Amino acid sequence: QVQLVESGGGLVQPGGSLRLSCAASGSISIIYDMGWYRQAPGKQRELVATITSGGRTNYTDSVKGRFIISRDKHKNTVYLQMNSLKPEDTAAYYCNINLMRYSDFEAMDYWGKGTLVTVSS
């Protein structure tokens, strides 16, 4: 039994900043990769950023230099700091965590319910 709780979404003006967080709880043995995805109305879900258990990060080109993904291993939490926000960043943002439970023999992907980010004047 694993639960991911997201927070930090909201309405912000262009050029503003938001920080999203996603905390995992439950019978977690090991957390592997973490990431953030987003989906705008009428568009496909896209990968925004990922971070491995070793701390390696990757970003989609449209957010490089503006977004920063980080993690706190002791709190089982992944963050997405979003700066210089643009209207095209408007979307529902979903946290994804690949992890192993104590009761399982394989790792699985878990998803947050999504948090809405709206960038508008």
CSV table of N, CA and C in Angstrom, one decimal, residues 42-104:
chain,number,residue,atom,x,y,z
A,42,GLY,N,-6.3,18.6,-24.2
A,42,GLY,CA,-6.2,18.3,-25.6
A,42,GLY,C,-4.9,17.9,-26.1
A,43,LYS,N,-3.9,17.7,-25.2
A,43,LYS,CA,-2.6,17.3,-25.6
A,43,LYS,C,-2.2,16.0,-24.9
A,44,GLN,N,-1.1,15.4,-25.4
A,44,GLN,CA,-0.6,14.1,-24.8
A,44,GLN,C,0.2,14.5,-23.6
A,45,ARG,N,0.2,13.5,-22.7
A,45,ARG,CA,1.1,13.6,-21.5
A,45,ARG,C,2.5,13.6,-21.9
A,46,GLU,N,3.3,14.5,-21.3
A,46,GLU,CA,4.8,14.6,-21.7
A,46,GLU,C,5.6,14.5,-20.4
A,47,LEU,N,6.8,14.0,-20.6
A,47,LEU,CA,7.8,14.0,-19.5
A,47,LEU,C,8.4,15.3,-19.3
A,48,VAL,N,8.4,15.8,-18.1
A,48,VAL,CA,9.0,17.2,-17.8
A,48,VAL,C,10.4,17.0,-17.3
A,49,ALA,N,10.6,16.2,-16.3
A,49,ALA,CA,11.9,16.0,-15.7
A,49,ALA,C,12.0,14.7,-14.9
A,50,THR,N,13.2,14.2,-14.8
A,50,THR,CA,13.4,12.9,-14.0
A,50,THR,C,14.7,13.1,-13.2
A,51,ILE,N,14.8,12.3,-12.1
A,51,ILE,CA,15.9,12.2,-11.3
A,51,ILE,C,16.1,10.8,-10.8
A,52,THR,N,17.3,10.3,-11.0
A,52,THR,CA,17.6,8.9,-10.6
A,52,THR,C,17.9,8.8,-9.1
A,53,SER,N,18.0,7.6,-8.6
A,53,SER,CA,18.4,7.3,-7.2
A,53,SER,C,19.8,7.9,-7.0
A,54,GLY,N,20.7,8.0,-8.0
A,54,GLY,CA,22.0,8.5,-7.9
A,54,GLY,C,22.1,10.0,-8.0
A,55,GLY,N,21.0,10.6,-8.4
A,55,GLY,CA,20.9,12.1,-8.5
A,55,GLY,C,21.1,12.6,-9.9
A,56,ARG,N,21.2,11.8,-10.9
A,56,ARG,CA,21.3,12.3,-12.3
A,56,ARG,C,19.9,12.8,-12.7
A,57,THR,N,19.9,14.0,-13.4
A,57,THR,CA,18.7,14.7,-13.8
A,57,THR,C,18.6,14.8,-15.3
A,58,ASN,N,17.4,14.8,-15.8
A,58,ASN,CA,17.1,15.1,-17.2
A,58,ASN,C,15.9,16.0,-17.3
A,59,TYR,N,15.9,16.8,-18.3
A,59,TYR,CA,14.8,17.8,-18.5
A,59,TYR,C,14.4,17.8,-20.0
A,60,THR,N,13.1,18.0,-20.2
A,60,THR,CA,12.7,18.3,-21.6
A,60,THR,C,13.2,19.6,-22.0
A,61,ASP,N,13.5,19.8,-23.3
A,61,ASP,CA,14.1,21.1,-23.7
A,61,ASP,C,13.4,22.3,-23.4
A,62,SER,N,12.1,22.3,-23.4
A,62,SER,CA,11.3,23.5,-23.2
A,62,SER,C,11.4,24.0,-21.7
A,63,VAL,N,11.9,23.3,-20.8
A,63,VAL,CA,12.0,23.7,-19.4
A,63,VAL,C,13.4,23.9,-18.9
A,64,LYS,N,14.4,23.5,-19.7
A,64,LYS,CA,15.8,23.6,-19.3
A,64,LYS,C,16.1,25.0,-19.0
A,65,GLY,N,16.8,25.2,-17.9
A,65,GLY,CA,17.2,26.6,-17.4
A,65,GLY,C,16.1,27.3,-16.6
A,66,ARG,N,14.9,26.7,-16.6
A,66,ARG,CA,13.8,27.3,-15.8
A,66,ARG,C,13.4,26.4,-14.7
A,67,PHE,N,13.3,25.1,-14.9
A,67,PHE,CA,12.8,24.2,-13.9
A,67,PHE,C,14.0,23.4,-13.3
A,68,ILE,N,13.9,23.0,-12.0
A,68,ILE,CA,14.9,22.2,-11.3
A,68,ILE,C,14.2,21.1,-10.5
A,69,ILE,N,14.6,19.9,-10.8
A,69,ILE,CA,14.0,18.7,-10.1
A,69,ILE,C,15.0,18.3,-9.0
A,70,SER,N,14.5,18.0,-7.8
A,70,SER,CA,15.4,17.5,-6.7
A,70,SER,C,14.6,16.5,-5.9
A,71,ARG,N,15.4,15.9,-5.0
A,71,ARG,CA,14.7,14.9,-4.1
A,71,ARG,C,15.3,14.9,-2.7
A,72,ASP,N,14.5,14.5,-1.7
A,72,ASP,CA,14.9,14.3,-0.4
A,72,ASP,C,14.7,12.8,0.0
A,73,LYS,N,15.8,12.0,0.0
A,73,LYS,CA,15.7,10.6,0.2
A,73,LYS,C,15.1,10.2,1.5
A,74,HIS,N,15.4,11.0,2.6
A,74,HIS,CA,14.9,10.7,3.9
A,74,HIS,C,13.4,11.0,4.1
A,75,LYS,N,12.9,11.8,3.3
A,75,LYS,CA,11.5,12.2,3.3
A,75,LYS,C,10.7,11.5,2.2
A,76,ASN,N,11.3,10.7,1.3
A,76,ASN,CA,10.7,10.1,0.2
A,76,ASN,C,9.9,11.1,-0.6
A,77,THR,N,10.5,12.2,-0.9
A,77,THR,CA,9.9,13.3,-1.6
A,77,THR,C,10.7,13.8,-2.8
A,78,VAL,N,9.9,14.2,-3.8
A,78,VAL,CA,10.5,14.8,-5.0
A,78,VAL,C,9.9,16.1,-5.2
A,79,TYR,N,10.7,17.1,-5.7
A,79,TYR,CA,10.3,18.5,-5.8
A,79,TYR,C,10.5,18.9,-7.3
A,80,LEU,N,9.7,19.9,-7.7
A,80,LEU,CA,9.9,20.5,-9.0
A,80,LEU,C,9.8,22.0,-8.8
A,81,GLN,N,10.9,22.7,-8.8
A,81,GLN,CA,11.0,24.2,-8.7
A,81,GLN,C,10.8,24.7,-10.1
A,82,MET,N,9.7,25.5,-10.3
A,82,MET,CA,9.4,26.1,-11.6
A,82,MET,C,9.6,27.6,-11.6
A,83,ASN,N,10.5,28.1,-12.4
A,83,ASN,CA,10.8,29.5,-12.4
A,83,ASN,C,10.5,30.1,-13.8
A,84,SER,N,10.3,31.4,-13.9
A,84,SER,CA,10.0,32.1,-15.2
A,84,SER,C,8.9,31.4,-15.9
A,85,LEU,N,7.8,31.2,-15.3
A,85,LEU,CA,6.7,30.4,-15.8
A,85,LEU,C,6.1,31.1,-17.0
A,86,LYS,N,5.7,30.3,-18.0
A,86,LYS,CA,5.0,30.8,-19.2
A,86,LYS,C,3.6,30.3,-19.3
A,87,PRO,N,2.7,30.9,-20.1
A,87,PRO,CA,1.4,30.4,-20.3
A,87,PRO,C,1.4,29.0,-20.8
A,88,GLU,N,2.4,28.6,-21.6
A,88,GLU,CA,2.4,27.3,-22.2
A,88,GLU,C,2.8,26.2,-21.2
A,89,ASP,N,3.2,26.6,-20.0
A,89,ASP,CA,3.4,25.7,-18.9
A,89,ASP,C,2.1,25.2,-18.2
A,90,THR,N,1.0,25.8,-18.5
A,90,THR,CA,-0.2,25.5,-17.9
A,90,THR,C,-0.6,24.1,-18.2
A,91,ALA,N,-0.8,23.3,-17.2
A,91,ALA,CA,-1.1,21.9,-17.3
A,91,ALA,C,-1.4,21.2,-16.0
A,92,ALA,N,-1.9,20.0,-16.0
A,92,ALA,CA,-1.9,19.2,-14.8
A,92,ALA,C,-0.6,18.5,-14.7
A,93,TYR,N,0.0,18.6,-13.5
A,93,TYR,CA,1.3,18.0,-13.3
A,93,TYR,C,1.2,16.8,-12.4
A,94,TYR,N,1.8,15.7,-12.9
A,94,TYR,CA,1.7,14.4,-12.2
A,94,TYR,C,3.1,13.9,-11.7
A,95,CYS,N,3.2,13.5,-10.5
A,95,CYS,CA,4.4,12.9,-10.0
A,95,CYS,C,4.4,11.4,-10.3
A,96,ASN,N,5.6,10.9,-10.6
A,96,ASN,CA,5.8,9.4,-10.8
A,96,ASN,C,7.0,8.9,-10.1
A,97,ILE,N,6.8,7.8,-9.3
A,97,ILE,CA,7.9,7.3,-8.6
A,97,ILE,C,8.0,5.8,-8.8
A,98,ASN,N,9.1,5.3,-9.2
A,98,ASN,CA,9.4,3.9,-9.3
A,98,ASN,C,10.0,3.4,-8.0
A,99,LEU,N,9.3,2.4,-7.4
A,99,LEU,CA,9.8,2.0,-6.1
A,99,LEU,C,9.5,0.5,-5.8
A,100,MET,N,10.1,0.0,-4.8
A,100,MET,CA,10.0,-1.4,-4.3
A,100,MET,C,9.3,-1.4,-3.0
A,101,ARG,N,8.2,-2.2,-2.8
A,101,ARG,CA,7.6,-2.4,-1.5
A,101,ARG,C,8.3,-3.6,-0.8
A,102,TYR,N,8.2,-3.6,0.6
A,102,TYR,CA,8.7,-4.7,1.3
A,102,TYR,C,8.1,-6.0,1.0
A,103,SER,N,6.8,-6.0,0.6
A,103,SER,CA,6.0,-7.2,0.3
A,103,SER,C,6.1,-7.7,-1.1
A,104,ASP,N,6.8,-6.9,-2.0
A,104,ASP,CA,6.8,-7.3,-3.4
A,104,ASP,C,8.2,-7.8,-3.8
